């Protein structure tokens, strides 16, 4: 990988001695963002409480990092922080990662290590839901809801979700927990009878913040 050059108009271009290895333990001040989906990549900004040593190019009035720090997510993932923004800030891209919560550590080129203890990096499982069209219903008559589940990774799936009815944009009645769900189309789930109305929808959510909303459907009044 080609190391990044950083233009530094404030660098004094004089004699430059190699910096000795610092003895202090660095601190990670911030990491943003702290979450992503398991099937996506995310650019992460990390800030340390110290600036890196820089190698000056006297002819071009510029400087570069002699080596790059690495961000570690637990024991499984290592990300090179390949862009330096100044003031101790780095950028790195975290690729798709198995869902879970990861401790964050930074390994500096000089061998020192810094841990971020304020929070863990949370990777949420990517699951796509859809609700089959419900169609016109009759007041006072229970009906069925069919859900389709599309899992975006190769791991087994058997989870639960919550169905919430909305009428005119407001929650209506108690949420219904359904499951265990598996990938593909579910068996029909019975849903309680409702009063008549013109603008009902059902929303499905899970504990990984995946969600989907049905098409709107009417509930006709009981025939006199």
PDB file of C-alpha atoms in Angstrom:
ATOM      1  CA  UNK A   1       0.000   0.000   0.000  1.00  0.00           C
ATOM      2  CA  UNK A   2       1.308   3.457  -0.859  1.00  0.00           C
ATOM      3  CA  UNK A   3       1.585   5.568   2.257  1.00  0.00           C
ATOM      4  CA  UNK A   4      -0.331   8.868   2.218  1.00  0.00           C
ATOM      5  CA  UNK A   5       1.337  12.205   1.719  1.00  0.00           C
ATOM      6  CA  UNK A   6       0.139  15.072   3.865  1.00  0.00           C
ATOM      7  CA  UNK A   7       0.677  18.682   2.778  1.00  0.00           C
ATOM      8  CA  UNK A   8       1.899  20.637   5.770  1.00  0.00           C
ATOM      9  CA  UNK A   9       2.429  24.335   5.101  1.00  0.00           C
ATOM     10  CA  UNK A  10       3.309  24.844   8.758  1.00  0.00           C
ATOM     11  CA  UNK A  11       6.222  22.349   8.794  1.00  0.00           C
ATOM     12  CA  UNK A  12       9.570  24.026   9.445  1.00  0.00           C
ATOM     13  CA  UNK A  13      11.844  22.630   6.730  1.00  0.00           C
ATOM     14  CA  UNK A  14      15.101  22.419   8.575  1.00  0.00           C
ATOM     15  CA  UNK A  15      17.171  19.602   9.997  1.00  0.00           C
ATOM     16  CA  UNK A  16      15.008  16.650  10.857  1.00  0.00           C
ATOM     17  CA  UNK A  17      16.092  14.049  13.391  1.00  0.00           C
ATOM     18  CA  UNK A  18      14.270  10.702  13.705  1.00  0.00           C
ATOM     19  CA  UNK A  19      11.838  10.800  16.601  1.00  0.00           C
ATOM     20  CA  UNK A  20      12.441   8.431  19.492  1.00  0.00           C
ATOM     21  CA  UNK A  21       9.709   5.958  20.416  1.00  0.00           C
ATOM     22  CA  UNK A  22       7.323   7.617  22.894  1.00  0.00           C
ATOM     23  CA  UNK A  23       6.897   5.832  26.202  1.00  0.00           C
ATOM     24  CA  UNK A  24       3.457   7.140  27.113  1.00  0.00           C
ATOM     25  CA  UNK A  25       0.338   5.102  26.482  1.00  0.00           C
ATOM     26  CA  UNK A  26      -1.839   6.784  23.826  1.00  0.00           C
ATOM     27  CA  UNK A  27      -5.569   7.297  24.301  1.00  0.00           C
ATOM     28  CA  UNK A  28      -8.369   6.831  21.778  1.00  0.00           C
ATOM     29  CA  UNK A  29     -10.549   9.926  22.165  1.00  0.00           C
ATOM     30  CA  UNK A  30     -13.373   8.987  19.800  1.00  0.00           C
ATOM     31  CA  UNK A  31     -14.537   6.529  17.178  1.00  0.00           C
ATOM     32  CA  UNK A  32     -17.420   7.402  14.828  1.00  0.00           C
ATOM     33  CA  UNK A  33     -19.653   5.798  13.822  1.00  0.00           C
ATOM     34  CA  UNK A  34     -19.855   2.882  16.244  1.00  0.00           C
ATOM     35  CA  UNK A  35     -22.171   0.596  14.296  1.00  0.00           C
ATOM     36  CA  UNK A  36     -22.884  -0.833  10.864  1.00  0.00           C
ATOM     37  CA  UNK A  37     -24.832  -3.602   9.138  1.00  0.00           C
ATOM     38  CA  UNK A  38     -23.161  -6.968   8.639  1.00  0.00           C
ATOM     39  CA  UNK A  39     -23.416  -6.725   4.838  1.00  0.00           C
ATOM     40  CA  UNK A  40     -22.097  -3.176   4.405  1.00  0.00           C
ATOM     41  CA  UNK A  41     -18.793  -1.352   4.669  1.00  0.00           C
ATOM     42  CA  UNK A  42     -18.370   1.817   6.685  1.00  0.00           C
ATOM     43  CA  UNK A  43     -15.730   4.562   6.817  1.00  0.00           C
ATOM     44  CA  UNK A  44     -14.713   5.072  10.438  1.00  0.00           C
ATOM     45  CA  UNK A  45     -13.099   8.208  11.889  1.00  0.00           C
ATOM     46  CA  UNK A  46     -10.801   7.631  14.853  1.00  0.00           C
ATOM     47  CA  UNK A  47      -9.020  10.265  16.943  1.00  0.00           C
ATOM     48  CA  UNK A  48      -5.975   9.701  19.121  1.00  0.00           C
ATOM     49  CA  UNK A  49      -4.661  12.128  21.706  1.00  0.00           C
ATOM     50  CA  UNK A  50      -1.350  12.557  19.882  1.00  0.00           C
ATOM     51  CA  UNK A  51      -0.069  13.301  16.378  1.00  0.00           C
ATOM     52  CA  UNK A  52       1.988  10.734  14.479  1.00  0.00           C
ATOM     53  CA  UNK A  53       5.660  11.181  13.557  1.00  0.00           C
ATOM     54  CA  UNK A  54       5.987  12.535  10.022  1.00  0.00           C
ATOM     55  CA  UNK A  55       8.709  12.115   7.405  1.00  0.00           C
ATOM     56  CA  UNK A  56       9.388  15.434   5.680  1.00  0.00           C
ATOM     57  CA  UNK A  57      10.058  15.794   1.946  1.00  0.00           C
ATOM     58  CA  UNK A  58      12.094  18.996   1.847  1.00  0.00           C
ATOM     59  CA  UNK A  59      11.901  19.408  -1.917  1.00  0.00           C
ATOM     60  CA  UNK A  60       8.098  19.287  -2.093  1.00  0.00           C
ATOM     61  CA  UNK A  61       7.272  21.029   1.206  1.00  0.00           C
ATOM     62  CA  UNK A  62       5.240  17.998   2.214  1.00  0.00           C
ATOM     63  CA  UNK A  63       5.386  15.146   4.654  1.00  0.00           C
ATOM     64  CA  UNK A  64       4.151  11.591   4.938  1.00  0.00           C
ATOM     65  CA  UNK A  65       3.512   8.979   7.580  1.00  0.00           C
ATOM     66  CA  UNK A  66       6.379   6.478   7.708  1.00  0.00           C
ATOM     67  CA  UNK A  67       3.878   3.774   8.742  1.00  0.00           C
ATOM     68  CA  UNK A  68       0.155   3.446   9.369  1.00  0.00           C
ATOM     69  CA  UNK A  69      -1.734   2.482  12.533  1.00  0.00           C
ATOM     70  CA  UNK A  70      -4.280  -0.321  12.528  1.00  0.00           C
ATOM     71  CA  UNK A  71      -7.714  -0.572  14.076  1.00  0.00           C
ATOM     72  CA  UNK A  72      -8.651  -3.973  15.490  1.00  0.00           C
ATOM     73  CA  UNK A  73     -12.212  -5.173  15.996  1.00  0.00           C
ATOM     74  CA  UNK A  74     -11.870  -7.934  18.549  1.00  0.00           C
ATOM     75  CA  UNK A  75      -9.543 -10.705  17.405  1.00  0.00           C
ATOM     76  CA  UNK A  76     -11.121 -11.217  13.990  1.00  0.00           C
ATOM     77  CA  UNK A  77     -10.832  -7.984  11.989  1.00  0.00           C
ATOM     78  CA  UNK A  78      -7.922  -5.611  11.353  1.00  0.00           C
ATOM     79  CA  UNK A  79      -8.421  -2.349   9.465  1.00  0.00           C
ATOM     80  CA  UNK A  80      -5.574  -0.128   8.237  1.00  0.00           C
ATOM     81  CA  UNK A  81      -6.189   3.534   9.047  1.00  0.00           C
ATOM     82  CA  UNK A  82      -4.911   4.708   5.673  1.00  0.00           C
ATOM     83  CA  UNK A  83      -5.842   8.404   5.712  1.00  0.00           C
ATOM     84  CA  UNK A  84      -4.564  10.994   8.172  1.00  0.00           C
ATOM     85  CA  UNK A  85      -6.639  14.168   8.629  1.00  0.00           C
ATOM     86  CA  UNK A  86      -4.455  15.975  11.144  1.00  0.00           C
ATOM     87  CA  UNK A  87      -4.939  16.609  14.869  1.00  0.00           C
ATOM     88  CA  UNK A  88      -4.705  12.885  15.627  1.00  0.00           C
ATOM     89  CA  UNK A  89      -7.603  11.930  13.335  1.00  0.00           C
ATOM     90  CA  UNK A  90      -7.492   8.957  10.971  1.00  0.00           C
ATOM     91  CA  UNK A  91      -9.891   7.350   8.499  1.00  0.00           C
ATOM     92  CA  UNK A  92     -10.245   3.651   7.721  1.00  0.00           C
ATOM     93  CA  UNK A  93     -12.853   1.522   5.982  1.00  0.00           C
ATOM     94  CA  UNK A  94     -14.408  -1.401   7.847  1.00  0.00           C
ATOM     95  CA  UNK A  95     -15.668  -3.987   5.387  1.00  0.00           C
ATOM     96  CA  UNK A  96     -18.531  -6.455   5.912  1.00  0.00           C
ATOM     97  CA  UNK A  97     -18.188  -8.069   9.341  1.00  0.00           C
ATOM     98  CA  UNK A  98     -20.049 -10.865  11.089  1.00  0.00           C
ATOM     99  CA  UNK A  99     -22.735  -9.460  13.378  1.00  0.00           C
ATOM    100  CA  UNK A 100     -21.894  -8.980  17.048  1.00  0.00           C
ATOM    101  CA  UNK A 101     -20.222  -6.495  19.416  1.00  0.00           C
ATOM    102  CA  UNK A 102     -16.470  -5.905  19.146  1.00  0.00           C
ATOM    103  CA  UNK A 103     -13.869  -4.389  21.460  1.00  0.00           C
ATOM    104  CA  UNK A 104     -11.813  -1.677  19.727  1.00  0.00           C
ATOM    105  CA  UNK A 105      -8.033  -1.383  19.902  1.00  0.00           C
ATOM    106  CA  UNK A 106      -5.503   0.618  17.890  1.00  0.00           C
ATOM    107  CA  UNK A 107      -2.028  -0.719  17.178  1.00  0.00           C
ATOM    108  CA  UNK A 108       0.474   2.037  16.467  1.00  0.00           C
ATOM    109  CA  UNK A 109       3.475   1.510  14.165  1.00  0.00           C
ATOM    110  CA  UNK A 110       5.874   1.815  17.121  1.00  0.00           C
ATOM    111  CA  UNK A 111       4.240  -1.164  18.833  1.00  0.00           C
ATOM    112  CA  UNK A 112       2.161   0.705  21.390  1.00  0.00           C
ATOM    113  CA  UNK A 113      -1.517  -0.170  21.701  1.00  0.00           C
ATOM    114  CA  UNK A 114      -4.503   1.966  22.658  1.00  0.00           C
ATOM    115  CA  UNK A 115      -7.891   0.636  23.734  1.00  0.00           C
ATOM    116  CA  UNK A 116     -11.209   2.425  23.309  1.00  0.00           C
ATOM    117  CA  UNK A 117     -13.157   1.658  26.477  1.00  0.00           C
ATOM    118  CA  UNK A 118     -16.107   4.056  26.068  1.00  0.00           C
ATOM    119  CA  UNK A 119     -18.140   1.738  23.835  1.00  0.00           C
ATOM    120  CA  UNK A 120     -17.969  -1.355  21.637  1.00  0.00           C
ATOM    121  CA  UNK A 121     -18.392  -1.498  17.876  1.00  0.00           C
ATOM    122  CA  UNK A 122     -21.796  -3.032  17.153  1.00  0.00           C
ATOM    123  CA  UNK A 123     -22.449  -4.889  13.893  1.00  0.00           C
ATOM    124  CA  UNK A 124     -26.158  -5.470  13.387  1.00  0.00           C
ATOM    125  CA  UNK A 125     -27.411  -8.394  11.366  1.00  0.00           C
ATOM    126  CA  UNK A 126     -28.764  -7.436   7.956  1.00  0.00           C
ATOM    127  CA  UNK A 127     -32.196  -8.994   7.416  1.00  0.00           C
ATOM    128  CA  UNK A 128     -34.773  -7.830   4.885  1.00  0.00           C
ATOM    129  CA  UNK A 129     -38.478  -8.252   5.638  1.00  0.00           C
ATOM    130  CA  UNK A 130     -41.515  -7.843   3.450  1.00  0.00           C
ATOM    131  CA  UNK A 131     -45.206  -8.301   4.209  1.00  0.00           C
ATOM    132  CA  UNK A 132     -47.460  -9.836   1.587  1.00  0.00           C
ATOM    133  CA  UNK A 133     -50.383  -7.631   0.483  1.00  0.00           C
ATOM    134  CA  UNK A 134     -53.166  -7.941   3.049  1.00  0.00           C
ATOM    135  CA  UNK A 135     -56.118  -6.737   1.028  1.00  0.00           C
ATOM    136  CA  UNK A 136     -59.517  -5.524   2.155  1.00  0.00           C
ATOM    137  CA  UNK A 137     -60.649  -6.858   5.548  1.00  0.00           C
ATOM    138  CA  UNK A 138     -63.913  -7.056   7.484  1.00  0.00           C
ATOM    139  CA  UNK A 139     -64.406  -5.347  10.859  1.00  0.00           C
ATOM    140  CA  UNK A 140     -64.501  -7.803  13.747  1.00  0.00           C
ATOM    141  CA  UNK A 141     -62.931 -10.638  11.734  1.00  0.00           C
ATOM    142  CA  UNK A 142     -59.358 -11.829  12.456  1.00  0.00           C
ATOM    143  CA  UNK A 143     -57.053 -12.051   9.444  1.00  0.00           C
ATOM    144  CA  UNK A 144     -53.685 -13.534   8.512  1.00  0.00           C
ATOM    145  CA  UNK A 145     -50.354 -11.777   7.936  1.00  0.00           C
ATOM    146  CA  UNK A 146     -47.631 -13.474   5.860  1.00  0.00           C
ATOM    147  CA  UNK A 147     -44.025 -12.311   6.208  1.00  0.00           C
ATOM    148  CA  UNK A 148     -41.085 -12.973   3.900  1.00  0.00           C
ATOM    149  CA  UNK A 149     -37.566 -13.031   5.395  1.00  0.00           C
ATOM    150  CA  UNK A 150     -34.400 -12.497   3.345  1.00  0.00           C
ATOM    151  CA  UNK A 151     -31.184 -13.061   5.342  1.00  0.00           C
ATOM    152  CA  UNK A 152     -28.152 -11.199   3.959  1.00  0.00           C
ATOM    153  CA  UNK A 153     -25.462 -13.512   5.348  1.00  0.00           C
ATOM    154  CA  UNK A 154     -24.719 -17.251   5.329  1.00  0.00           C
ATOM    155  CA  UNK A 155     -25.411 -17.896   9.001  1.00  0.00           C
ATOM    156  CA  UNK A 156     -28.444 -19.843  10.240  1.00  0.00           C
ATOM    157  CA  UNK A 157     -31.432 -17.720  11.187  1.00  0.00           C
ATOM    158  CA  UNK A 158     -34.284 -18.382  13.572  1.00  0.00           C
ATOM    159  CA  UNK A 159     -35.544 -15.200  15.172  1.00  0.00           C
ATOM    160  CA  UNK A 160     -38.584 -13.369  16.394  1.00  0.00           C
ATOM    161  CA  UNK A 161     -40.067 -10.068  15.283  1.00  0.00           C
ATOM    162  CA  UNK A 162     -42.837  -7.695  16.304  1.00  0.00           C
ATOM    163  CA  UNK A 163     -45.892  -6.730  14.266  1.00  0.00           C
ATOM    164  CA  UNK A 164     -47.461  -3.376  15.107  1.00  0.00           C
ATOM    165  CA  UNK A 165     -50.682  -2.133  13.549  1.00  0.00           C
ATOM    166  CA  UNK A 166     -50.963   1.550  12.621  1.00  0.00           C
ATOM    167  CA  UNK A 167     -54.115   3.456  11.793  1.00  0.00           C
ATOM    168  CA  UNK A 168     -53.800   6.918  10.242  1.00  0.00           C
ATOM    169  CA  UNK A 169     -50.105   6.894  11.166  1.00  0.00           C
ATOM    170  CA  UNK A 170     -50.615   6.120  14.876  1.00  0.00           C
ATOM    171  CA  UNK A 171     -50.056   2.811  16.709  1.00  0.00           C
ATOM    172  CA  UNK A 172     -53.273   0.887  17.180  1.00  0.00           C
ATOM    173  CA  UNK A 173     -53.518  -1.856  19.779  1.00  0.00           C
ATOM    174  CA  UNK A 174     -50.787  -3.947  21.374  1.00  0.00           C
ATOM    175  CA  UNK A 175     -47.797  -5.239  19.389  1.00  0.00           C
ATOM    176  CA  UNK A 176     -47.839  -8.889  18.338  1.00  0.00           C
ATOM    177  CA  UNK A 177     -44.656 -10.960  18.755  1.00  0.00           C
ATOM    178  CA  UNK A 178     -44.222 -13.580  16.033  1.00  0.00           C
ATOM    179  CA  UNK A 179     -41.678 -16.348  15.617  1.00  0.00           C
ATOM    180  CA  UNK A 180     -39.528 -18.217  15.432  1.00  0.00           C
ATOM    181  CA  UNK A 181     -39.108 -17.046  11.857  1.00  0.00           C
ATOM    182  CA  UNK A 182     -36.886 -18.708   9.273  1.00  0.00           C
ATOM    183  CA  UNK A 183     -35.628 -17.546   5.916  1.00  0.00           C
ATOM    184  CA  UNK A 184     -38.227 -17.487   3.165  1.00  0.00           C
ATOM    185  CA  UNK A 185     -41.980 -17.054   3.406  1.00  0.00           C
ATOM    186  CA  UNK A 186     -43.547 -17.677   6.795  1.00  0.00           C
ATOM    187  CA  UNK A 187     -46.730 -19.513   7.542  1.00  0.00           C
ATOM    188  CA  UNK A 188     -49.659 -17.082   7.953  1.00  0.00           C
ATOM    189  CA  UNK A 189     -49.737 -15.417  11.366  1.00  0.00           C
ATOM    190  CA  UNK A 190     -53.212 -14.744  12.802  1.00  0.00           C
ATOM    191  CA  UNK A 191     -53.852 -11.075  13.564  1.00  0.00           C
ATOM    192  CA  UNK A 192     -56.608  -9.748  15.828  1.00  0.00           C
ATOM    193  CA  UNK A 193     -59.823  -8.304  14.422  1.00  0.00           C
ATOM    194  CA  UNK A 194     -59.969  -4.525  13.980  1.00  0.00           C
ATOM    195  CA  UNK A 195     -62.571  -1.775  13.823  1.00  0.00           C
ATOM    196  CA  UNK A 196     -63.455  -0.334  10.443  1.00  0.00           C
ATOM    197  CA  UNK A 197     -61.136   2.247   8.892  1.00  0.00           C
ATOM    198  CA  UNK A 198     -59.499   3.279   5.632  1.00  0.00           C
ATOM    199  CA  UNK A 199     -55.769   3.592   6.319  1.00  0.00           C
ATOM    200  CA  UNK A 200     -54.289   0.622   8.157  1.00  0.00           C
ATOM    201  CA  UNK A 201     -50.692  -0.591   7.782  1.00  0.00           C
ATOM    202  CA  UNK A 202     -48.655  -3.173   9.674  1.00  0.00           C
ATOM    203  CA  UNK A 203     -44.981  -2.637  10.493  1.00  0.00           C
ATOM    204  CA  UNK A 204     -42.531  -5.416  11.333  1.00  0.00           C
ATOM    205  CA  UNK A 205     -39.394  -4.747  13.419  1.00  0.00           C
ATOM    206  CA  UNK A 206     -36.730  -6.838  15.143  1.00  0.00           C
ATOM    207  CA  UNK A 207     -34.037  -6.356  17.769  1.00  0.00           C
ATOM    208  CA  UNK A 208     -31.445  -5.524  15.077  1.00  0.00           C
ATOM    209  CA  UNK A 209     -33.464  -2.475  13.919  1.00  0.00           C
ATOM    210  CA  UNK A 210     -34.500  -4.154  10.673  1.00  0.00           C
ATOM    211  CA  UNK A 211     -38.002  -3.117   9.645  1.00  0.00           C
ATOM    212  CA  UNK A 212     -40.570  -3.120   6.862  1.00  0.00           C
ATOM    213  CA  UNK A 213     -44.093  -1.772   6.392  1.00  0.00           C
ATOM    214  CA  UNK A 214     -47.015  -3.346   4.577  1.00  0.00           C
ATOM    215  CA  UNK A 215     -49.109  -1.698   1.932  1.00  0.00           C
ATOM    216  CA  UNK A 216     -52.099   0.141   3.360  1.00  0.00           C
ATOM    217  CA  UNK A 217     -55.391  -1.732   3.530  1.00  0.00           C
ATOM    218  CA  UNK A 218     -58.988  -0.868   4.516  1.00  0.00           C
ATOM    219  CA  UNK A 219     -61.203  -2.572   7.063  1.00  0.00           C
ATOM    220  CA  UNK A 220     -64.853  -2.446   6.021  1.00  0.00           C
ATOM    221  CA  UNK A 221     -67.649  -1.985   8.534  1.00  0.00           C
ATOM    222  CA  UNK A 222     -69.892  -4.916   9.369  1.00  0.00           C
ATOM    223  CA  UNK A 223     -72.821  -5.183   6.995  1.00  0.00           C
ATOM    224  CA  UNK A 224     -76.057  -4.091   8.684  1.00  0.00           C
TER     225      UNK A 224
END
